[in-house]
Short mmCIF file of C-alpha atoms and ligand atoms in Angstrom, two decimals:
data_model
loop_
_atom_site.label_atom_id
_atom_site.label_comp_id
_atom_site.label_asym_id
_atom_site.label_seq_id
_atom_site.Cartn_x
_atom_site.Cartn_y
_atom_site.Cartn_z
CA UNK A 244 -14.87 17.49 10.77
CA UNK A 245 -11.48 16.82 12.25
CA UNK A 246 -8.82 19.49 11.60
CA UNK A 247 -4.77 18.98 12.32
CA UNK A 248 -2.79 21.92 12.25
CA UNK A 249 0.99 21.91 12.35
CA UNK A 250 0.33 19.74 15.03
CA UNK A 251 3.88 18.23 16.75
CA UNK A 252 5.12 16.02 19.75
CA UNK A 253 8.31 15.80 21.11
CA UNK A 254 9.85 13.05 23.55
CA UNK A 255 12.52 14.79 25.02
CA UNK A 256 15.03 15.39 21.91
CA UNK A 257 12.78 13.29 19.80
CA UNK A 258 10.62 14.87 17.44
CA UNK A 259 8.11 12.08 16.99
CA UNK A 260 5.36 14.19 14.81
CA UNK A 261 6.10 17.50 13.15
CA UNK A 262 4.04 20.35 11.29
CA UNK A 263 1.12 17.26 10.47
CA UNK A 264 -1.75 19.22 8.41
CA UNK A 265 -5.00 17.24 7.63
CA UNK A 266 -8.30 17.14 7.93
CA UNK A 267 -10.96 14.35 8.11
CA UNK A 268 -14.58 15.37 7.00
CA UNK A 269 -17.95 14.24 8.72
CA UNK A 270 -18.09 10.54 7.59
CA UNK A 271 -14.94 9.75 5.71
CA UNK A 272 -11.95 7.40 6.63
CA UNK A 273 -8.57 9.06 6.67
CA UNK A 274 -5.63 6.10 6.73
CA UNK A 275 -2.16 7.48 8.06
CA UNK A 276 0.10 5.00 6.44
CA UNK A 277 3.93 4.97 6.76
CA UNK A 278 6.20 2.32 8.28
CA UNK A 279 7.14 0.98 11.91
CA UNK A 280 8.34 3.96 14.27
CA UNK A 281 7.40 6.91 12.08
CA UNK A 282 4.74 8.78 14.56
CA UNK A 283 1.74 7.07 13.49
CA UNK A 284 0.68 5.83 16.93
CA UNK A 285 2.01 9.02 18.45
CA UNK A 286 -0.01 11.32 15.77
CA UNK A 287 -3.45 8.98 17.24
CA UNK A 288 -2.67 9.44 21.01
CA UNK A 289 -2.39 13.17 20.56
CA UNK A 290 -5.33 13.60 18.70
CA UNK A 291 -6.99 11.03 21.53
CA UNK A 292 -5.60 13.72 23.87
CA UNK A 293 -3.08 11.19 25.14
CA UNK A 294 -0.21 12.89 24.34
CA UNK A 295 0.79 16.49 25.05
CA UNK A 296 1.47 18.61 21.40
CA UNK A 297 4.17 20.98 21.15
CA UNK A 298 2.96 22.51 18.62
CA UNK A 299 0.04 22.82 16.66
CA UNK A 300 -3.86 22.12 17.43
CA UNK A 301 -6.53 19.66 17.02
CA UNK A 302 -10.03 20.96 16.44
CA UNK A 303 -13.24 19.13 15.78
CA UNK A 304 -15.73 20.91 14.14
CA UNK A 305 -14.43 24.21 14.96
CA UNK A 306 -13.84 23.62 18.56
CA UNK A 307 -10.16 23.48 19.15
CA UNK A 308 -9.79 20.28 22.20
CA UNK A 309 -6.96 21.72 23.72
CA UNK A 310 -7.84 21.22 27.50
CA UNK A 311 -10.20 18.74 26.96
CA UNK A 312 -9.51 15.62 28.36
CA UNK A 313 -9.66 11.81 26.48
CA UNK A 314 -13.28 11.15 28.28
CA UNK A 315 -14.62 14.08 27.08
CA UNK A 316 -13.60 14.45 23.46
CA UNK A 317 -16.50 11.79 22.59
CA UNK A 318 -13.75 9.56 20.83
CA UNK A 319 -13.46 5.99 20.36
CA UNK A 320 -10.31 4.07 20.04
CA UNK A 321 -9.59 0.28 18.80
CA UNK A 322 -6.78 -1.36 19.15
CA UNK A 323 -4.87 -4.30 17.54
CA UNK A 324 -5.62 -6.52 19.76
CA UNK A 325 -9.09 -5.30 20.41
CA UNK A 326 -8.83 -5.28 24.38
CA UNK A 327 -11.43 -6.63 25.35
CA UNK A 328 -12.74 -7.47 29.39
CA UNK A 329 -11.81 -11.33 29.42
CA UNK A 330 -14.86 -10.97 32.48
CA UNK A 331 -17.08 -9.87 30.28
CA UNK A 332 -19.36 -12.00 27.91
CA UNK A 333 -19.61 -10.19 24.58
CA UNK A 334 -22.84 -8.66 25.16
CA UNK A 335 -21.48 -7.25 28.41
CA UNK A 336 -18.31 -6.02 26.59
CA UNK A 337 -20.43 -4.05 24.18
CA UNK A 338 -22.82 -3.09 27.20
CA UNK A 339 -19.63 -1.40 28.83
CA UNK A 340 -19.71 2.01 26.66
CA UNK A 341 -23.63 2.37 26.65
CA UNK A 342 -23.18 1.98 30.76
CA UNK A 343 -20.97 4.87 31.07
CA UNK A 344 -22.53 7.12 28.83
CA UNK A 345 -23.49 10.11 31.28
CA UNK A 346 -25.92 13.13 30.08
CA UNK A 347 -24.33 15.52 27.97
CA UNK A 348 -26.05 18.83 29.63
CA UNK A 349 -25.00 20.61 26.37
CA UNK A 350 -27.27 18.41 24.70
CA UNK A 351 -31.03 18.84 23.84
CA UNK A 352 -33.08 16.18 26.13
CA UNK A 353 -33.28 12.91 23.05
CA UNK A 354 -36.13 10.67 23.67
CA UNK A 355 -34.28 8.28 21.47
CA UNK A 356 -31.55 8.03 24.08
CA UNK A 357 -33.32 7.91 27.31
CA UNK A 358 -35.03 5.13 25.39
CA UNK A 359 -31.98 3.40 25.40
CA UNK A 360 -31.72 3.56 29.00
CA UNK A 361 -34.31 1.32 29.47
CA UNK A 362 -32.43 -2.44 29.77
CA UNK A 363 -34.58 -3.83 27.34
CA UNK A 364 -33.53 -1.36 24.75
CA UNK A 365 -29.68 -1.74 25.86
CA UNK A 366 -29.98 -5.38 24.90
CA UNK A 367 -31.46 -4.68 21.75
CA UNK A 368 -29.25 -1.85 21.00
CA UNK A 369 -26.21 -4.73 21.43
CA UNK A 370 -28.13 -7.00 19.36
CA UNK A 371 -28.01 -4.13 16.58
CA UNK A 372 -24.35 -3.79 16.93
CA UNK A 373 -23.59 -7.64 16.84
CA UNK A 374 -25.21 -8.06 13.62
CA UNK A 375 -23.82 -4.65 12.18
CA UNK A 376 -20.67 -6.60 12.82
CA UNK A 377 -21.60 -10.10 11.10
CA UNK A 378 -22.13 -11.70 14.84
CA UNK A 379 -26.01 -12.17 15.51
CA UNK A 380 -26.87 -14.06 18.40
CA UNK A 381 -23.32 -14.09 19.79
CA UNK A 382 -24.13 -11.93 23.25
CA UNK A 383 -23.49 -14.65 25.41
CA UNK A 384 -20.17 -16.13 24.17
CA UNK A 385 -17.22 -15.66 26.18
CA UNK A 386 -14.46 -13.54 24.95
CA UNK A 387 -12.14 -16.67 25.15
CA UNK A 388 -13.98 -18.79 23.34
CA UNK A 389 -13.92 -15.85 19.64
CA UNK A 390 -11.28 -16.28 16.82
CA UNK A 391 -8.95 -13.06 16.43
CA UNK A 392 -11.25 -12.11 13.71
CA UNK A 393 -14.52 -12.19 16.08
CA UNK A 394 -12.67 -10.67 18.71
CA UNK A 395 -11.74 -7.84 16.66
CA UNK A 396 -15.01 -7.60 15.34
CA UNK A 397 -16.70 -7.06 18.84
CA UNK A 398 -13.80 -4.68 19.69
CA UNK A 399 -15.51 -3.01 16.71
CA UNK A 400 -19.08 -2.92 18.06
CA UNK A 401 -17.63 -2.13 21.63
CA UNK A 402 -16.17 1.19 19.67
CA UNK A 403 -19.32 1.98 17.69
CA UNK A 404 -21.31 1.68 20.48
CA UNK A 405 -20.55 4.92 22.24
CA UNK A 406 -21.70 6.75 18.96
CA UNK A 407 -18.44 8.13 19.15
CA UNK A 408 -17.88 11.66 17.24
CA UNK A 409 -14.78 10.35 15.68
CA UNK A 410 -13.49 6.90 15.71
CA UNK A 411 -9.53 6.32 15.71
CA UNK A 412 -8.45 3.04 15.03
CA UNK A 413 -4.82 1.93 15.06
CA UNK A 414 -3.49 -1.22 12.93
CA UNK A 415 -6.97 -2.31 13.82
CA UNK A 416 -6.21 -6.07 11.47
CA UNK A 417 -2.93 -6.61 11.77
CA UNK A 418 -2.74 -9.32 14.54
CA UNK A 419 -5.05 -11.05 11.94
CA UNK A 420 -4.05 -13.91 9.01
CA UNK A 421 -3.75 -12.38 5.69
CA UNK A 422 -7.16 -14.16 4.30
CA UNK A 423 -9.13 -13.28 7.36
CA UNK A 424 -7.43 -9.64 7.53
CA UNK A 425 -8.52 -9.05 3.30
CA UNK A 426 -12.11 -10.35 4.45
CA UNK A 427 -12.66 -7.95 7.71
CA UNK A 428 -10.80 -5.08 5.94
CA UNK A 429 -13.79 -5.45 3.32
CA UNK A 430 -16.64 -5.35 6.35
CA UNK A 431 -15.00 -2.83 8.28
CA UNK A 432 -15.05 -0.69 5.25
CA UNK A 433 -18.98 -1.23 4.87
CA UNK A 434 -19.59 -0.93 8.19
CA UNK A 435 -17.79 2.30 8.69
CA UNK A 436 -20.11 3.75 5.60
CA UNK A 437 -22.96 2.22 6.51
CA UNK A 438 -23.06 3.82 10.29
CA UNK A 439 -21.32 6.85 8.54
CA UNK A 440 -18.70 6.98 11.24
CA UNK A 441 -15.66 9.80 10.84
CA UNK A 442 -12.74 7.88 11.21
CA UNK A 443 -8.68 8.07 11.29
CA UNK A 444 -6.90 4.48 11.05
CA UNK A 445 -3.42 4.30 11.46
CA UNK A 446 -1.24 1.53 9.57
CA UNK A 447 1.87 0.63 8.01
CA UNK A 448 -0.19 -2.09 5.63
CA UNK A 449 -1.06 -0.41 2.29
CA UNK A 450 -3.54 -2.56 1.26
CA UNK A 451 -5.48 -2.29 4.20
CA UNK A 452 -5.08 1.41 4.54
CA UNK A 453 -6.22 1.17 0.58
CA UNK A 454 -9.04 -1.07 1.29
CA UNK A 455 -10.64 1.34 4.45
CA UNK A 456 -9.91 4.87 3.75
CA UNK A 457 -11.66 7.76 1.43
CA UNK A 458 -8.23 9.70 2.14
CA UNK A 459 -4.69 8.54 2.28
CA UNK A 460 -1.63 10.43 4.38
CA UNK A 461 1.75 8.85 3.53
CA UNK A 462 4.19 9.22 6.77
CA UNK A 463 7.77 9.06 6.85
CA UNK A 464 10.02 10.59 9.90
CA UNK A 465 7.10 12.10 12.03
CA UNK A 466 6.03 13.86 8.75
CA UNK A 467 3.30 14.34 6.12
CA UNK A 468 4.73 13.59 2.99
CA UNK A 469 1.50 13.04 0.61
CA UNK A 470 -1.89 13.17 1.14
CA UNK A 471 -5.04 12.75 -0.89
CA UNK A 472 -8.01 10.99 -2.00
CA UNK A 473 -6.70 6.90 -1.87
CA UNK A 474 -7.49 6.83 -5.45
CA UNK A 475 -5.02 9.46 -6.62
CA UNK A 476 -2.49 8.85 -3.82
CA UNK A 477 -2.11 4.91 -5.32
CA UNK A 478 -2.15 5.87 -8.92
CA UNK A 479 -0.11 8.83 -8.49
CA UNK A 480 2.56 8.36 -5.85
CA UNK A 481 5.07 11.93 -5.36
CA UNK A 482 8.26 9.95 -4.66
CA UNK A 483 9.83 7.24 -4.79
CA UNK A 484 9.78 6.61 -1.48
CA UNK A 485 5.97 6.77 -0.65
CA UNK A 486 5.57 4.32 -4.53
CA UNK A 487 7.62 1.66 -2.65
CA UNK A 488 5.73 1.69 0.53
CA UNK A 489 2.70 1.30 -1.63
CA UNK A 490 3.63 -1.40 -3.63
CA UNK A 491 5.27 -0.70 -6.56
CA UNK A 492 8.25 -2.59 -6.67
CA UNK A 493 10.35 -1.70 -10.74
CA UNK A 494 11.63 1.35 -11.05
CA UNK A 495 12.80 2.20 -14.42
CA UNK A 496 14.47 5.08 -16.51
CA UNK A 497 15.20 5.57 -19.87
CA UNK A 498 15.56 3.27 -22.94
CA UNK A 499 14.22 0.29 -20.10
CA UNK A 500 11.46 3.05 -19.12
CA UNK A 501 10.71 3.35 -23.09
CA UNK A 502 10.31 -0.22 -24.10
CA UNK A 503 7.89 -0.71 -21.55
CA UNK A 504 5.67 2.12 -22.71
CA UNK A 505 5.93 1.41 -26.00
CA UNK A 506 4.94 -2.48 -25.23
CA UNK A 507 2.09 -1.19 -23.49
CA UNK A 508 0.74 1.39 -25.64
CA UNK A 509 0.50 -1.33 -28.65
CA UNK A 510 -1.45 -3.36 -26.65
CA UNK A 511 -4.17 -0.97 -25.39
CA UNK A 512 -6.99 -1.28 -27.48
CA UNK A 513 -8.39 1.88 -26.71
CA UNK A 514 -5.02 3.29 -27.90
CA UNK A 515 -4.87 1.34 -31.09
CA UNK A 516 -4.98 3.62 -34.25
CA UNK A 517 -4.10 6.88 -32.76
CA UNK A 518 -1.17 7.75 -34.74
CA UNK A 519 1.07 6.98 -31.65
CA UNK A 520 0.57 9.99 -30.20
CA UNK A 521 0.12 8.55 -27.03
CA UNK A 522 2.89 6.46 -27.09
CA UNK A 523 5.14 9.84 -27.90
CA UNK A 524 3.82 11.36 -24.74
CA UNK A 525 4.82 8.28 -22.94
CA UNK A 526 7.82 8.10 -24.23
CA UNK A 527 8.46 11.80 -23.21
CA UNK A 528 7.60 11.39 -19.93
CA UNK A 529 10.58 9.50 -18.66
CA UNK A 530 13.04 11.06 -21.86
CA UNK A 531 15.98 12.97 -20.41
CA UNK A 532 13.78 14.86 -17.57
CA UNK A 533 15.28 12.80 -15.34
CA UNK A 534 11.21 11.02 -14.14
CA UNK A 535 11.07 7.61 -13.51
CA UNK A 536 8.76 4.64 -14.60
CA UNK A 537 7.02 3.14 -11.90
CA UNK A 538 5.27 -0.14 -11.94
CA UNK A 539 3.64 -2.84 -9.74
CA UNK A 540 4.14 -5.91 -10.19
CA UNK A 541 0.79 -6.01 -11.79
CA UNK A 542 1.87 -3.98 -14.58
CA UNK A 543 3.80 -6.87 -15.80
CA UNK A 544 1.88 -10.37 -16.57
CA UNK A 545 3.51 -13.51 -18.15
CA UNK A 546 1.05 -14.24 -21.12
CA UNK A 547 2.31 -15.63 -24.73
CA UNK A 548 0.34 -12.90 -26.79
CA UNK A 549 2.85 -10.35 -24.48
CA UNK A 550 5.07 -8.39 -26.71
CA UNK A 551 8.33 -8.40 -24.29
CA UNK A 552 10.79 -11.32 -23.48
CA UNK A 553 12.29 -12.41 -20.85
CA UNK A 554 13.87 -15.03 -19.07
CA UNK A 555 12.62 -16.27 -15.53
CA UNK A 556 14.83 -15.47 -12.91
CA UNK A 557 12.77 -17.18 -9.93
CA UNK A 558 9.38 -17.70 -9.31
CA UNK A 559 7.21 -18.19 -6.27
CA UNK A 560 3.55 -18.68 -5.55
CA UNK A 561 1.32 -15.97 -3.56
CA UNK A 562 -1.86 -16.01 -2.65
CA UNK A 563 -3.73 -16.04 -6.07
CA UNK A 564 -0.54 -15.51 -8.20
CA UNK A 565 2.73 -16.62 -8.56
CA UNK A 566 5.32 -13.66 -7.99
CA UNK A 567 8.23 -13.90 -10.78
CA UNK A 568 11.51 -12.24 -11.21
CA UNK A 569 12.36 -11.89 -14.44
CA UNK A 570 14.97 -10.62 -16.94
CA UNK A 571 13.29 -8.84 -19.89
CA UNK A 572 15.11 -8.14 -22.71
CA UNK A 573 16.15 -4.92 -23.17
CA UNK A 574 14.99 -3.59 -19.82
CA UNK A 575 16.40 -5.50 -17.41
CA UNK A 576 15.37 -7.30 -13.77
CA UNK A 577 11.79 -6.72 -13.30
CA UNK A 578 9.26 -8.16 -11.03
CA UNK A 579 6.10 -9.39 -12.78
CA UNK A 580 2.97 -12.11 -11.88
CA UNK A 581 1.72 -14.92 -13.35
CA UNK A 582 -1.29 -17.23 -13.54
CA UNK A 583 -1.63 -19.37 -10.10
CA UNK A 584 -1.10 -22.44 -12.20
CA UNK A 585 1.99 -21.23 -14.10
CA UNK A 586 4.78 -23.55 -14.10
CA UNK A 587 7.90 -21.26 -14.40
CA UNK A 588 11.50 -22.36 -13.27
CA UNK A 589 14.92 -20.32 -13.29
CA UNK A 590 16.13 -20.04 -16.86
CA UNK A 591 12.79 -20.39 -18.81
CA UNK A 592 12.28 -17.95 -21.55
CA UNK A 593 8.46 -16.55 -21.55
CA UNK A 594 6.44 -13.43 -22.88
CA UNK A 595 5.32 -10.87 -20.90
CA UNK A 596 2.37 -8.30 -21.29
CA UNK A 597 2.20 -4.67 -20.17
CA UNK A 598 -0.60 -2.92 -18.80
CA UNK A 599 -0.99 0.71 -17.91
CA UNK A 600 -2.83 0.08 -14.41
CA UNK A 601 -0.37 -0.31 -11.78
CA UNK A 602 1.97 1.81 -13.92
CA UNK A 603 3.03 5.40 -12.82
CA UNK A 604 5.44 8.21 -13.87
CA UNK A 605 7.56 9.74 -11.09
CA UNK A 606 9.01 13.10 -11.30
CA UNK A 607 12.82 13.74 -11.46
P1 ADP B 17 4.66 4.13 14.90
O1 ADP B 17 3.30 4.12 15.54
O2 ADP B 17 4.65 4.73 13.53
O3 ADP B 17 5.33 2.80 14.92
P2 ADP B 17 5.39 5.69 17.24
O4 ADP B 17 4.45 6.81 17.21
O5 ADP B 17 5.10 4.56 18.17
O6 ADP B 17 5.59 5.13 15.76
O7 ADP B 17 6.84 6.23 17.58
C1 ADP B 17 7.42 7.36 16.91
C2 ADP B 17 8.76 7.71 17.55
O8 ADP B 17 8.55 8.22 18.86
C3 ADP B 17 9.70 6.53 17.69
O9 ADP B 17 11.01 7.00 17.49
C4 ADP B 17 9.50 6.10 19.12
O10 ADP B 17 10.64 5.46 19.63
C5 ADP B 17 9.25 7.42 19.82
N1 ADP B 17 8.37 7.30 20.99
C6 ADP B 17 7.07 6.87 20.99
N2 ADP B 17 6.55 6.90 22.24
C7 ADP B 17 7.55 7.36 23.06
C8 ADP B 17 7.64 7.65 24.46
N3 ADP B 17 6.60 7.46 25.26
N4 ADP B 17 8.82 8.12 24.92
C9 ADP B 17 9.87 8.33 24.10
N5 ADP B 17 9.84 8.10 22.77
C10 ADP B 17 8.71 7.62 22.25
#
């Protein structure tokens, strides 16, 4: 386990982390997610032993690391752009680790290991790796010769390789297309659970931070401002702040904030036939307290059996969507989707359906 306390850095005047408090158990995926220039990178090099803290210390497993340098913390680090020896054919990049691995006296002699010595059972320990990673058969390629997507996925084996005791990652897709970085977000995620690797993965894209991580750390200004289980963080964001930089995108108080709820209670089955009590308590949740109504754009789709009205503002396709501003009646500018084959144009008038996923109530 991986334990942060009040752990800060400071360049010069410039407090780059401050009082960060987390932990990371044996085999789970913590994602630090905040955006560009907010101390993620800074926050991984410390705990890497990179950078010096001011403050605070980073233990693993009950041994605090101060003192102990990068090579010997048993750590692994990938990159965004993987970094991998252009010399090197693949199976000689993921060779590289297993080649410097040196006897850990404080270690019990492992049969297994000395095994793996041996340079037959080095080249079937890379063949392993290569098709943990979705690459059988790909040892002799030359580094030039992989997509991003293959690069980054031997970068991955390279990492996993050293059996490292924690694995930190940093924007480890982003140099990647949005299809191909939704696809190896997905694998990364199994492979991480499969080899139950610890890990910490710094990123300011929500969605992948969402797809890879057990844990979620929102980080703003070199500080922790949420953190939890992804689940609750995404469903239940603290501010406003950390529900934008997640992707909810209408924010909504009041009357607005009331005809939404009211929309969406009617048309939850489950809700049907209740009395309205529910809709009451949605209703109070965002009546004079001052809370807020947050919703993805998810939370709104163009459908004719919706109960709300609008009229189209613009609309754009996205991946498997099309994105659509909208004017609802009685509400006001909202963003919503609609089916990929919708034809919608500026000054249409359409219905729109609410749903309570991708919906969430933020406090005053
Ligand atoms: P992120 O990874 O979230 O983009 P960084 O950790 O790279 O953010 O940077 C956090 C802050 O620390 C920024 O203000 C950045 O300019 C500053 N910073 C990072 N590295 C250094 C350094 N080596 N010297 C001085 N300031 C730095």
């Amino acid at each position: 386990m991986l334990e942060l306390n009040d752990v800060g850095v400071r360049f010069g005047s410039t407090v780059a982390v401050a009082d960060v408090t987390l932990t990371v158990p044996e085999g789970e995926v913590l994602a630090v997610l905040g955006p560009s220039g907010c101390g993620k990178s800074t926050l991984l090099r410390a705990i890497a032993g990179l950078e010096e803290l001011a403050t605070g210390t980073v233990a693993l497993d009950g041994t605090d690391l101060a003192g102990v340098p990068t090579h010997r913390r048993g750590f692994a680090l990938m990159f965004q752009d993987g970094q991998l020896f252009r010399h090197l054919d693949v199976a000689g990049n993921i060779r590289y680790p297993l080649s410097l691995r040196r006897p850990n006296p404080d270690r019990r002699p492992n049969p297994d290991r000395a095994r793996r010595a041996a340079p037959s059972a080095v080249t079937e320990r890379v063949e392993e790796l290569l098709e943990t990673v979705g690459l059988p058969g790909y040892g002799s390629r030359e580094v030039s010769t992989l997509s991003g997507g293959e690069q980054q996925r031997v970068a991955l084996a390279r990492a996993l390789a050293a059996e490292p005791r924690l694995l930190l990652l940093d924007e480890p897709l982003s140099a990647l297309d949005r299809s191909l970085r939704e696809r190896l977000a997905g694998d990364l995620r199994g492979i991480l659970t499969q080899t139950g690797t610890t890990a910490l993965l710094v990123t300011h894209d929500h969605d992948e931070a969402f797809t890879l991580a057990d844990r979620m750390a929102l980080m703003f200004d070199g500080r922790i401002v949420q953190h939890g289980p992804t689940q609750e963080v995404w469903t239940r964001p603290a501010t406003r702040q950390v529900a934008e930089f997640i992707g909810f995108s209408t924010f909504l108080t009041g009357d607005p904030a009331r005809r939404v709820l009211a929309a969406t209670e009617a048309r939850t089955p489950r809700q049907a036939g209740t009395g309205g009590s529910s809709a009451d308590a949605g209703r109070s949740t965002v009546d004079g307290d001052g809370s807020t109504l947050a919703l993805r754009r998810s939370a709104l789709r163009v459908d004719p059996a919706g109960s709300l009205e609008g009229t189209v503002v613009s609309a754009g396709a996205i991946s498997d969507a099309v994105r659509v501003e909208l004017d609802l009646d009685g509400v006001g500018v909202v963003e919503a989707l609609a089916d990929q084959h919708a034809t919608l144009r500026a000054g249409d008038r359409c219905r729109v359906r609410a749903h309570a996923v991708g919906m969430a109530r933020l406090g005053p």
